[in-house]
mmCIF file of C-alpha atoms in Angstrom:
data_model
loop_
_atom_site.group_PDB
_atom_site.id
_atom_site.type_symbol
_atom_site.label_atom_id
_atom_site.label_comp_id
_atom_site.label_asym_id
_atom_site.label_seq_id
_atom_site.Cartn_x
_atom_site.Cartn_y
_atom_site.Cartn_z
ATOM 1 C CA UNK A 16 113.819 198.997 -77.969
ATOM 2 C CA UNK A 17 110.421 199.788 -76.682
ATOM 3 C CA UNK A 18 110.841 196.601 -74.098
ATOM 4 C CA UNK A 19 114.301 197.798 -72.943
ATOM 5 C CA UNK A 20 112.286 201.344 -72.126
ATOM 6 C CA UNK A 21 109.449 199.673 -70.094
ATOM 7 C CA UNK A 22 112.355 197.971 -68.376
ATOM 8 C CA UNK A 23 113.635 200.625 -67.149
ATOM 9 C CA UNK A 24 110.687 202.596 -66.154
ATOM 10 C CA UNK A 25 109.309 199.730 -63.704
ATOM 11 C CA UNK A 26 113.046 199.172 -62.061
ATOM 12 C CA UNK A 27 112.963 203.071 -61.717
ATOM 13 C CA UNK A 28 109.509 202.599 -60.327
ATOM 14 C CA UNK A 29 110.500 200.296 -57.706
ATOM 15 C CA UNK A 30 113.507 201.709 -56.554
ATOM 16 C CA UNK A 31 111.648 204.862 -55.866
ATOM 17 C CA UNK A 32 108.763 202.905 -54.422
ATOM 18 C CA UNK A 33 111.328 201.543 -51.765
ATOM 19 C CA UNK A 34 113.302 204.447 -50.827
ATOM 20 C CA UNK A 35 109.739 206.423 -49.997
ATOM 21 C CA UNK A 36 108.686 203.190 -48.113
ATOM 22 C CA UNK A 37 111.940 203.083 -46.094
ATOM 23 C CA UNK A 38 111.768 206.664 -45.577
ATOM 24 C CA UNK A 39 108.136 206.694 -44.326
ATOM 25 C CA UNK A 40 109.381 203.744 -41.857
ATOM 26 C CA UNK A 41 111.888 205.648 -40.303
ATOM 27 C CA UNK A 42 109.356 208.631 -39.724
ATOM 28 C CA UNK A 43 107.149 206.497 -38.546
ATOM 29 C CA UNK A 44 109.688 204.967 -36.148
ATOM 30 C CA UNK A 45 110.957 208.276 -34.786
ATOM 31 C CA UNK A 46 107.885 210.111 -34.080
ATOM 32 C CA UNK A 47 105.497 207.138 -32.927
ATOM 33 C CA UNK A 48 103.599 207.712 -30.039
ATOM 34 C CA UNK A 49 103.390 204.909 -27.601
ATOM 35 C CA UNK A 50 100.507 203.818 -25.580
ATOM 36 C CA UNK A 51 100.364 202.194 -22.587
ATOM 37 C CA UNK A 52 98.677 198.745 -22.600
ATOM 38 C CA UNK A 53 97.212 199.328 -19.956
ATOM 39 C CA UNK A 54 94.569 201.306 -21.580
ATOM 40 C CA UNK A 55 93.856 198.770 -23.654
ATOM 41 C CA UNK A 56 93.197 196.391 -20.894
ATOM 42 C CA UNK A 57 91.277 199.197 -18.988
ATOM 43 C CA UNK A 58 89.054 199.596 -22.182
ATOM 44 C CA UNK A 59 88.106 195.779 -22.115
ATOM 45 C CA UNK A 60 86.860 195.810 -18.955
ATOM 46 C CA UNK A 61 84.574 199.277 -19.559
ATOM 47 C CA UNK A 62 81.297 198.437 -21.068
ATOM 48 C CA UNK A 63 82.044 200.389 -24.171
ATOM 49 C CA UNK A 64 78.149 202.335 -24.123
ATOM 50 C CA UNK A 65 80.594 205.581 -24.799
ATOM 51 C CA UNK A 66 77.429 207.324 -22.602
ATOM 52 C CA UNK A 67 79.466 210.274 -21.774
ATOM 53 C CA UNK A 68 78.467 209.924 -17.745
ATOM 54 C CA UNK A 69 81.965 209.702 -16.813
ATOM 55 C CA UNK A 70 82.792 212.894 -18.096
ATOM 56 C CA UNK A 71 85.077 211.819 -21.226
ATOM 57 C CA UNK A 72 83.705 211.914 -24.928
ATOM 58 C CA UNK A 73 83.769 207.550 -24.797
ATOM 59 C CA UNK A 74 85.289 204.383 -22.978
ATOM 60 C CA UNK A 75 88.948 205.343 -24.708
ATOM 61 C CA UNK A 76 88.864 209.034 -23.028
ATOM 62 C CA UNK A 77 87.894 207.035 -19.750
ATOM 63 C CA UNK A 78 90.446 204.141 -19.957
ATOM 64 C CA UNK A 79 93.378 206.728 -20.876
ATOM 65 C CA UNK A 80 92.191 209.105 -17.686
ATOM 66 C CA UNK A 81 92.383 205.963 -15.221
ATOM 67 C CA UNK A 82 95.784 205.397 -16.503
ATOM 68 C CA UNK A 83 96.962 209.037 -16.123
ATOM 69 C CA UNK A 84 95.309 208.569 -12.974
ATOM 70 C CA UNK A 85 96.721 205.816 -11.320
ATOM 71 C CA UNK A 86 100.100 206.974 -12.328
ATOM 72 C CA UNK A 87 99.246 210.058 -10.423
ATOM 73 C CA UNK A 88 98.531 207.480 -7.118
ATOM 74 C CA UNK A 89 94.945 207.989 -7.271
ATOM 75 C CA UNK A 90 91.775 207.209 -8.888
ATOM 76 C CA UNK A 91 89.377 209.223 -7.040
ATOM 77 C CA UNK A 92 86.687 211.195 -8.636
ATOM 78 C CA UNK A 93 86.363 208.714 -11.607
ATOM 79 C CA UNK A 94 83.777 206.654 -11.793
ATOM 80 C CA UNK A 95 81.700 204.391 -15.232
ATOM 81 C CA UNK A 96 78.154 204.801 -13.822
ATOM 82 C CA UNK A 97 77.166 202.057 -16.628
ATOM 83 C CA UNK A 98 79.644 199.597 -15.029
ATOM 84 C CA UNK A 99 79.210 200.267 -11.905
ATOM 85 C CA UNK A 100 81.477 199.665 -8.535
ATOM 86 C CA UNK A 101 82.360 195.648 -9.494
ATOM 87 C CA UNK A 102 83.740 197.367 -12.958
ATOM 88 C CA UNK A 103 86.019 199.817 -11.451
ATOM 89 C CA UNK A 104 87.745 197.589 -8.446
ATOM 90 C CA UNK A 105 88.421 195.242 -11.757
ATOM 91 C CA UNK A 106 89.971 198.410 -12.945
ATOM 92 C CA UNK A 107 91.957 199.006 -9.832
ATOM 93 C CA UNK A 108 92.922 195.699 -9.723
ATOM 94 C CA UNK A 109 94.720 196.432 -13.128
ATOM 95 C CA UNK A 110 96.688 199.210 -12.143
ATOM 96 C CA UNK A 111 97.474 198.235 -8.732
ATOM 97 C CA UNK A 112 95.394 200.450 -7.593
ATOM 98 C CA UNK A 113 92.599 200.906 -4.988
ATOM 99 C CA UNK A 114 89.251 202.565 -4.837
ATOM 100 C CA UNK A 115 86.766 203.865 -3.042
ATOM 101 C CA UNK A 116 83.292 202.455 -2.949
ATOM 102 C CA UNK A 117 81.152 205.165 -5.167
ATOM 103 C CA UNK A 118 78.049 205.940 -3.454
ATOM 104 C CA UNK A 119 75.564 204.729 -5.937
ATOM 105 C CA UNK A 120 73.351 207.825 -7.791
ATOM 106 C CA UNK A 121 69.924 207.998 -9.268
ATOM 107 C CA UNK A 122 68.314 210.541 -11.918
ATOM 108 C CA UNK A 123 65.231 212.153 -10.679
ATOM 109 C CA UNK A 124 62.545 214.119 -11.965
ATOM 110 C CA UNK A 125 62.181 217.566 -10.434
ATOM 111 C CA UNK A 126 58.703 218.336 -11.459
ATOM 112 C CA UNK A 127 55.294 217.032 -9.858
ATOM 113 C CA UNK A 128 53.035 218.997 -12.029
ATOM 114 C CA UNK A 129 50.794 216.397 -12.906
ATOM 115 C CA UNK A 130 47.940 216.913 -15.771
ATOM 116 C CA UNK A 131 45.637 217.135 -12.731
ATOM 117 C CA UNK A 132 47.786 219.358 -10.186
ATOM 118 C CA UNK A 133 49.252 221.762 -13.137
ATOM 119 C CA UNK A 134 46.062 222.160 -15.913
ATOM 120 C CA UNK A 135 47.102 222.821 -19.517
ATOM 121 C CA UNK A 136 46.032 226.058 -20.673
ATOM 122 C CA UNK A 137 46.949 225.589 -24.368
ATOM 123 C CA UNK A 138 48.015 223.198 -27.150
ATOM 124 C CA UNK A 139 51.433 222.825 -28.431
ATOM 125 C CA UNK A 140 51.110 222.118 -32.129
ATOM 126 C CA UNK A 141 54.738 222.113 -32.957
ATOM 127 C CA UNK A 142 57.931 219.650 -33.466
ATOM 128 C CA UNK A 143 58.049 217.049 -29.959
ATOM 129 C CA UNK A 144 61.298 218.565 -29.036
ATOM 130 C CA UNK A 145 61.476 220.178 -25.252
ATOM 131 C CA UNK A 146 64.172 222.600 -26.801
ATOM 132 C CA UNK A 147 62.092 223.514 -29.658
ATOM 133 C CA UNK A 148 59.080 223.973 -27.095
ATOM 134 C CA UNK A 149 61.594 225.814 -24.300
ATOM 135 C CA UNK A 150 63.101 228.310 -27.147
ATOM 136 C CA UNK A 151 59.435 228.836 -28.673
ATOM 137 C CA UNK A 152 57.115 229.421 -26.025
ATOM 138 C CA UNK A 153 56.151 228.709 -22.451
ATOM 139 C CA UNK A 154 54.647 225.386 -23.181
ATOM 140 C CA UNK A 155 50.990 224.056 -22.695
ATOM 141 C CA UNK A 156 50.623 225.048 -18.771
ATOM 142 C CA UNK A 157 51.463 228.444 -17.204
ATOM 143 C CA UNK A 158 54.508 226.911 -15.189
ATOM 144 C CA UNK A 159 57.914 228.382 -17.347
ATOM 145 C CA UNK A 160 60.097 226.239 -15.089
ATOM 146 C CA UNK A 161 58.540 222.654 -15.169
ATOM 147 C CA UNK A 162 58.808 219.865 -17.455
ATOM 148 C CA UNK A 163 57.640 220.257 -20.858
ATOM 149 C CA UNK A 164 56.414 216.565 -21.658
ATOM 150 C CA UNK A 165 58.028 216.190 -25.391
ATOM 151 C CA UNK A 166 60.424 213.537 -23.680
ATOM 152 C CA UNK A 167 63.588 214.371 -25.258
ATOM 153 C CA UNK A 168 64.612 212.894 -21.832
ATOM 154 C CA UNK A 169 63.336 209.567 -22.710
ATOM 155 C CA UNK A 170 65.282 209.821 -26.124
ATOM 156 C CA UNK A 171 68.541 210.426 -24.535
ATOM 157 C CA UNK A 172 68.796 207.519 -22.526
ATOM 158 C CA UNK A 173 70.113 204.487 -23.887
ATOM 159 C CA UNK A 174 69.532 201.964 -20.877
ATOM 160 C CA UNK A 175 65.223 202.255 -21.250
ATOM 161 C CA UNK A 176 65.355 203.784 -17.848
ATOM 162 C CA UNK A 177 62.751 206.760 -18.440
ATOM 163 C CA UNK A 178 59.280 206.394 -20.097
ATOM 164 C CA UNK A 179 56.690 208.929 -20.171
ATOM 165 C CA UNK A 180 53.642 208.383 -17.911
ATOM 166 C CA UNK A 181 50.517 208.981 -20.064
ATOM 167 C CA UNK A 182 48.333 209.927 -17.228
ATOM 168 C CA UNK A 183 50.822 212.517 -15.262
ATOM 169 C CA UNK A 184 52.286 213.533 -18.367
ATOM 170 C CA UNK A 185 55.637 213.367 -16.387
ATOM 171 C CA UNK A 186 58.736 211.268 -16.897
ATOM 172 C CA UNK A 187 59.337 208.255 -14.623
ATOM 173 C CA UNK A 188 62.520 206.774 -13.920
ATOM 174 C CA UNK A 189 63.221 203.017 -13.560
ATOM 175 C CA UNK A 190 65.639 203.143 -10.391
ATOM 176 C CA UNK A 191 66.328 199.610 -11.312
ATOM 177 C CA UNK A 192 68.080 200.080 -15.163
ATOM 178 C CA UNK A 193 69.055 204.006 -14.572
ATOM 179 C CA UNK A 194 73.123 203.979 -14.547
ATOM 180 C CA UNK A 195 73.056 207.692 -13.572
ATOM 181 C CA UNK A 196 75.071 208.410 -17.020
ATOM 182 C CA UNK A 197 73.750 211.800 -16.962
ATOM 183 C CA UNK A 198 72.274 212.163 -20.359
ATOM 184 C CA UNK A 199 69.070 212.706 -19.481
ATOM 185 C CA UNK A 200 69.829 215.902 -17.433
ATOM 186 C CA UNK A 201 72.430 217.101 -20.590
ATOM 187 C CA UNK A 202 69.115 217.009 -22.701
ATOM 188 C CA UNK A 203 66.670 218.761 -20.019
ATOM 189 C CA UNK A 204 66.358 222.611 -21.260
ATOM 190 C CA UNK A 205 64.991 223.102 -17.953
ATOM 191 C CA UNK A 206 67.164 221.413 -15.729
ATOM 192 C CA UNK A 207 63.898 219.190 -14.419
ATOM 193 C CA UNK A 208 65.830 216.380 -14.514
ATOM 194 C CA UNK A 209 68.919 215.845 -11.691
ATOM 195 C CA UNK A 210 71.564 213.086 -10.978
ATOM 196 C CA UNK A 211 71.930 212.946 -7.725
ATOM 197 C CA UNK A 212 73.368 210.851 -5.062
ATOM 198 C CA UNK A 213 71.023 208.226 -3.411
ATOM 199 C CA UNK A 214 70.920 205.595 -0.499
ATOM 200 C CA UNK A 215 72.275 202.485 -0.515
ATOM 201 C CA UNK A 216 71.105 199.533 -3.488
ATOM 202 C CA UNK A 217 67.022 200.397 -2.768
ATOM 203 C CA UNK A 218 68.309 204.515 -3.752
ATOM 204 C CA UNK A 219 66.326 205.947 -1.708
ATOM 205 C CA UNK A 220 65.929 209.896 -1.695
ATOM 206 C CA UNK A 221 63.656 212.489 -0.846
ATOM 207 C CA UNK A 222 63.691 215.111 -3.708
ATOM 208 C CA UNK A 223 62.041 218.186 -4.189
ATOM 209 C CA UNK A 224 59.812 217.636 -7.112
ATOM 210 C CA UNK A 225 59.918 221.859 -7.921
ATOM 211 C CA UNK A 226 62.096 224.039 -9.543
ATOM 212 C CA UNK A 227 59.886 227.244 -9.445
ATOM 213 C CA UNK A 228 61.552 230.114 -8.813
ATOM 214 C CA UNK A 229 58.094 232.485 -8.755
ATOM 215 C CA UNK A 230 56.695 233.665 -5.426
ATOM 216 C CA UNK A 231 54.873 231.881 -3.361
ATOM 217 C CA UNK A 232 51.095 233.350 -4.660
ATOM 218 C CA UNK A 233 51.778 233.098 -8.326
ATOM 219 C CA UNK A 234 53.299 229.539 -7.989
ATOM 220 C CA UNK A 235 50.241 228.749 -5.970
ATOM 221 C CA UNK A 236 48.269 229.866 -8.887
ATOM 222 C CA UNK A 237 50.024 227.475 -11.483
ATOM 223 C CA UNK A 238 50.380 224.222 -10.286
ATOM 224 C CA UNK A 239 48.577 222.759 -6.979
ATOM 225 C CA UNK A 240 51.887 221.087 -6.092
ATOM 226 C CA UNK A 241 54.586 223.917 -6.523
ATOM 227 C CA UNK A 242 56.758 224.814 -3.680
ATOM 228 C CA UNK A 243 55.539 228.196 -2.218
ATOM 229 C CA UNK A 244 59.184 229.136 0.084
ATOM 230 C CA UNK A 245 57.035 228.553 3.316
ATOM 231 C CA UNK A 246 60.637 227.310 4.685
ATOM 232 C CA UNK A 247 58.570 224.321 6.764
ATOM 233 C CA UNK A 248 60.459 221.383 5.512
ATOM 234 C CA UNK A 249 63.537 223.554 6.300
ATOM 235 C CA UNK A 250 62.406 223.637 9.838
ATOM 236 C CA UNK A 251 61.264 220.251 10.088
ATOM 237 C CA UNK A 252 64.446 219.084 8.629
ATOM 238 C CA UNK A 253 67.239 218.130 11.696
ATOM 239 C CA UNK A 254 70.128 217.430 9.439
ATOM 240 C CA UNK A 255 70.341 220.892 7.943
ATOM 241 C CA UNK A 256 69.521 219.463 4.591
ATOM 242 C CA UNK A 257 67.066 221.523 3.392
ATOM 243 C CA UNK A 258 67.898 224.828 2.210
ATOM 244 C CA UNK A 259 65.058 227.190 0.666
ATOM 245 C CA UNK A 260 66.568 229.821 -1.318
ATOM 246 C CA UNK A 261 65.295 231.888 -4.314
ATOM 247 C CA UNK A 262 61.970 230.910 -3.823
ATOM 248 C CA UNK A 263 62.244 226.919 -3.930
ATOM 249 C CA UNK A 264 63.531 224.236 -1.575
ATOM 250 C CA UNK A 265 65.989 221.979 -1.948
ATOM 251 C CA UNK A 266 67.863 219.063 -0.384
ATOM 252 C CA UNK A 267 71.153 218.074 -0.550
ATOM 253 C CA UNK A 268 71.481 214.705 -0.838
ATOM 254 C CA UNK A 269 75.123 214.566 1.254
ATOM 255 C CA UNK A 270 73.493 215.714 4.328
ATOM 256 C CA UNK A 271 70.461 214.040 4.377
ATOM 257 C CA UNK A 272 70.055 211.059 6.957
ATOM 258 C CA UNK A 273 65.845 209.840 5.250
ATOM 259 C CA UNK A 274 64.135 210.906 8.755
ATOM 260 C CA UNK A 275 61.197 211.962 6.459
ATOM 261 C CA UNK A 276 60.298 215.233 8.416
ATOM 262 C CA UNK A 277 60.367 216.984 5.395
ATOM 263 C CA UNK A 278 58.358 214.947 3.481
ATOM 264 C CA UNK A 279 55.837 214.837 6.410
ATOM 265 C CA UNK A 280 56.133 218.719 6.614
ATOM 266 C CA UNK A 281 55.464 219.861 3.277
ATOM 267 C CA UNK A 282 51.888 221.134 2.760
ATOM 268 C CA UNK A 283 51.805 221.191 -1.075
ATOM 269 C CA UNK A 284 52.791 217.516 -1.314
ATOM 270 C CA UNK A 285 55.948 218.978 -3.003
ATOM 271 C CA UNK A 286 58.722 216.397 -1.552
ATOM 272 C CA UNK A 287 58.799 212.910 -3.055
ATOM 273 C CA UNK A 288 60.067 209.886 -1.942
ATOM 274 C CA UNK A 289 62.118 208.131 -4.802
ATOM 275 C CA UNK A 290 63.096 204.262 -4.483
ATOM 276 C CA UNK A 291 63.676 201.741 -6.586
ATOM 277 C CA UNK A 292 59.586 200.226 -5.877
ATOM 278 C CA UNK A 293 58.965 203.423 -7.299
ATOM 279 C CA UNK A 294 57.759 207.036 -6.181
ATOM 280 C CA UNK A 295 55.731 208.076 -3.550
ATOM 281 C CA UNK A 296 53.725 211.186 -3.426
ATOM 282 C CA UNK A 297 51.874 212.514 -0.057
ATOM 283 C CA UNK A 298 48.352 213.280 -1.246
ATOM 284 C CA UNK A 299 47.296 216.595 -0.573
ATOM 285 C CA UNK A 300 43.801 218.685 -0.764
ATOM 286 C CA UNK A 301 45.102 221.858 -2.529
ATOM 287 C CA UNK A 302 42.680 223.701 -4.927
ATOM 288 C CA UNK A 303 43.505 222.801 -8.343
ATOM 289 C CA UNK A 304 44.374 226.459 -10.302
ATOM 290 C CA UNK A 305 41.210 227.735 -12.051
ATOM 291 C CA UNK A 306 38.653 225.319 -10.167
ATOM 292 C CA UNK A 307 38.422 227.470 -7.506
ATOM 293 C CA UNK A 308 36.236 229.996 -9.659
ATOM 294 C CA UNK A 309 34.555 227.490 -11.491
ATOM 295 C CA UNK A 310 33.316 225.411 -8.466
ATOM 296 C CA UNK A 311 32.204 228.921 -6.890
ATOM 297 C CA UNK A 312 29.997 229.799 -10.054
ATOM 298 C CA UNK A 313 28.667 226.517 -10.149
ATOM 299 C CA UNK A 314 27.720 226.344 -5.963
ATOM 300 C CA UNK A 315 26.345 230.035 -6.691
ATOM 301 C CA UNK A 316 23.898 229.036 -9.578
ATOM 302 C CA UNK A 317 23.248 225.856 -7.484
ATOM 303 C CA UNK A 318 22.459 228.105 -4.619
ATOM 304 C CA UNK A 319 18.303 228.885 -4.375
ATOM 305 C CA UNK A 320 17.534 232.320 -5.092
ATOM 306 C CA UNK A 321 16.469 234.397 -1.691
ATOM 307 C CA UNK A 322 12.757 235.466 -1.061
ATOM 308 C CA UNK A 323 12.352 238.883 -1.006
ATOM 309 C CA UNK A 324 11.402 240.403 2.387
ATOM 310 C CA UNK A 325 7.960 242.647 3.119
ATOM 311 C CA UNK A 326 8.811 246.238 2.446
ATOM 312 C CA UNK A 327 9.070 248.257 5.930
ATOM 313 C CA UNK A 328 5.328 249.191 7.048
ATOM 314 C CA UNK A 329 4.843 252.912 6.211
ATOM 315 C CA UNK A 330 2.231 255.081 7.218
ATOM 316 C CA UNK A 331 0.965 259.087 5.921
ATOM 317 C CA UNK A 332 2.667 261.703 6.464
ATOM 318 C CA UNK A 333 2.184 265.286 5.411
ATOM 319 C CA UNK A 334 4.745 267.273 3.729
ATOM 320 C CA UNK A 335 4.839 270.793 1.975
ATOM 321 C CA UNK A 336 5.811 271.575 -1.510
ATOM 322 C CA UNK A 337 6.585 275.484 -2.109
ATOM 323 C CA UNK A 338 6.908 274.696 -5.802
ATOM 324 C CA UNK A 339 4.089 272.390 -7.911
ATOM 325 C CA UNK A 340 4.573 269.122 -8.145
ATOM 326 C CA UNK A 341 5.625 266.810 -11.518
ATOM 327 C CA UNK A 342 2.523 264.835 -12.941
ATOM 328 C CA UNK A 343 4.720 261.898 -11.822
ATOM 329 C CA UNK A 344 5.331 262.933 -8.398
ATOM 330 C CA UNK A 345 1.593 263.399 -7.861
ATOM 331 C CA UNK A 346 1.333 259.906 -9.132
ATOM 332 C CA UNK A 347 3.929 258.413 -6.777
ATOM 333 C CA UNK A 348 2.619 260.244 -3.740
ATOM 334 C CA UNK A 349 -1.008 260.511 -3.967
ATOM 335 C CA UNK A 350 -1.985 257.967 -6.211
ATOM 336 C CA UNK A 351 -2.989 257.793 -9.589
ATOM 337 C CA UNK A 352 -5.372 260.569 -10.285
ATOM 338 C CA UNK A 353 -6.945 262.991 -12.679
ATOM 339 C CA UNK A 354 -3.300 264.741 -13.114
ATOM 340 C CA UNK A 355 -5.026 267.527 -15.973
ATOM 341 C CA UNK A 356 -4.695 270.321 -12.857
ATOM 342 C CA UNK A 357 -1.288 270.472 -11.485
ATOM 343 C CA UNK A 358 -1.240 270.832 -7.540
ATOM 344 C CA UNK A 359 -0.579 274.136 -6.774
ATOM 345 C CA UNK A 360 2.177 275.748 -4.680
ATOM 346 C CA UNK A 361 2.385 275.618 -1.255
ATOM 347 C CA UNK A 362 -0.662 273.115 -0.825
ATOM 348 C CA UNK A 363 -0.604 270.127 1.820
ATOM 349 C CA UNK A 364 -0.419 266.832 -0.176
ATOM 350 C CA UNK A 365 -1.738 263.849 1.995
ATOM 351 C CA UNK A 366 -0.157 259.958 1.611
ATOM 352 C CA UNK A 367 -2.841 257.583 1.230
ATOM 353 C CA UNK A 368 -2.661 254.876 3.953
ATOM 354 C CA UNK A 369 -1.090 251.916 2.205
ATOM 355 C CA UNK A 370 0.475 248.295 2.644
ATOM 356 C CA UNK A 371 2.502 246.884 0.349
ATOM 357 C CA UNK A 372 4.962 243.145 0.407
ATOM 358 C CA UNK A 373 6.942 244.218 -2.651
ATOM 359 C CA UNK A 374 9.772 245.869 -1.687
ATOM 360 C CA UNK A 375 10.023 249.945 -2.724
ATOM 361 C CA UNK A 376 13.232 251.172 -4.724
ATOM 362 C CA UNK A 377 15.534 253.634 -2.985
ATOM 363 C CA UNK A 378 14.172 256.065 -4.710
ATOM 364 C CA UNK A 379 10.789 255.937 -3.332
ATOM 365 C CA UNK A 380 12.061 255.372 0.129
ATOM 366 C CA UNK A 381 13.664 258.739 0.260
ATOM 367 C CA UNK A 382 10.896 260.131 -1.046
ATOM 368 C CA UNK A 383 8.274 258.707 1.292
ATOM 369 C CA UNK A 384 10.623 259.508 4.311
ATOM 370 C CA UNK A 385 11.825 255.727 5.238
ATOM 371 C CA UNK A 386 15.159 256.487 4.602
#
């Protein structure tokens, strides 16, 4: 009896078992989605960092736009800065498609505020996170727009393309590993950091290593190497690719043809020349802010102490009181003597005939008529 029961449960078990498993196949079958294989072909050839510097969340979101794409007859404006242009003519070549040749981009720093040209002021004692330093305070130097130091820059890239330089105290980029993914800029609070479009395979650019927004005297008195608006690399410039507007200069990368007359131009040493052997700064003699006052004090203690002059020769002259005279004044003007009988009114009082090489205070000048 008790077997027959079991029997029955387990056959009831399965038949159940297989009507739910038929019914979720049917569902299954009538509201699958289908992907294109293309996408999955398209995802092989990506390189699968999932960096984000395409502009979709990963290498899936970027295979599944080139599809969409190239079903809409074009792929332009998508472009894998990891893979580069050999990754997306293979890509192309996939869906029949053609493509442009991307002009190749570079992230640059937009800060030249070196330890020496932009002094710290104070000590951060706080978490190493630009954002927690940008949200908390000003930083260690004066300069609210520049780069911070922390490096959260350097933790957001994944290709080892920025390392802190321990004697600027500013980010470097390697021109030759950065892919231009654009993470580094994402994590800049500050917007220091730029991707921008450079020159052929050497990427060469002339930035403006600035984003200071203060006036020219107050960004003077910062950082030796801020951009003061004097508008002279705008002249210089023949390509109109500088622009100087609210208070900084900038140039656009699309317009400019690397004459160098800006870079020549600038008198703060503010434009740098990026490449991949590295970056060039023009050297410039600009007071470093707060040395000026320092150097002064120091030249002014340096600086021997004057020998006094001989007092103006003065000879007697004779004056009339109508009121007597002070002990003191008969001191000062006739010399000490036996001051126990106050000069009377009205009486002549006589200057002795006297030389003297210390020089007399003002007061004593009026009084003996040299002044």
């Amino acid at each position: 009896m008790d077997s027959q029961v079991i029997l029955i449960a387990v056959a009831a078990l399965a038949v159940l078992g297989f009507a739910l498993a038929l019914l979720l196949y049917l569902v299954s079958k009538r509201f699958a989605v289908k992907e294109d294989s293309r996408i999955g072909q398209v995802a092989d050839v990506l390189p699968g960092a999932n960096c984000g510097g395409c502009g979709f969340p990963g290498c899936g979101g970027m295979a599944a736009a080139c599809v969409k794409a190239a079903d809409a007859g074009s792929l332009e404006g998508l472009n894998c800065p990891v893979g580069g242009a050999s990754c997306m003519q293979e890509i192309a070549s996939i869906l029949g498609m053609e493509v442009a040749a991307a002009s190749p981009k570079l992230a640059v720093v937009r800060c030249n505020g070196t330890c020496e040209r932009r002094p710290r002021v104070v000590s951060y004692d706080g978490v190493m996170s630009c954002r927690v330093a940008n949200s908390t305070c000003m930083g260690e130097t004066l300069c609210s727009y520049g780069c911070l130091g922390c490096g959260d820059c350097v933790a957001a890239c994944q290709f080892d393309a920025i390392h802190m330089n321990p004697e600027t105290g500013l980010p470097e980029v390697d021109a030759a590993k950065c892919t231009a993914c654009g993470a580094c800029a994402k994590a800049c609070p500050r917007g220091v950091m730029e991707v921008r479009t450079v020159s052929g395979e050497s990427k060469d650019a002339y930035v403006v290593a600035c984003v200071n927004m203060d006036k020219g005297a107050e960004a003077m008195k910062i950082c030796a190497s801020s951009c003061i608006a004097c508008k002279k690399c705008q002249n210089a410039c023949g390509s109109d690719a500088v622009l100087v507007a609210n208070n900084v200069a900038y140039i656009n990368p699309e317009k400019c043809v690397l004459c160098g007359a800006c870079f020549e131009a600038c008198p703060r040493g503010t434009i740098v020349s990026v490449s991949v052997k590295g970056i060039e700064r023009k050297q410039t003699n600009n007071p470093i802010p707060g040395a000026a006052k320092s150097a002064s004090a120091s030249a002014s203690a340096a600086k021997p102490t004057p020998v006094a002059k001989p007092a103006k020769e003065w000879k007697p002259i004779e004056l009339k009181y109508d009121a007597p005279l002070a002990p003191s004044q008969q001191i000062l003007l006739a010399g000490p003597k036996d001051i126990s009988n106050p000069v009377s009114a009205s009486k002549d009082v006589k200057f002795e005939d006297k030389r003297t090489d210390a020089p007399l205070p003002p007061s004593q000048m009026i009084l003996l008529g040299l002044k």
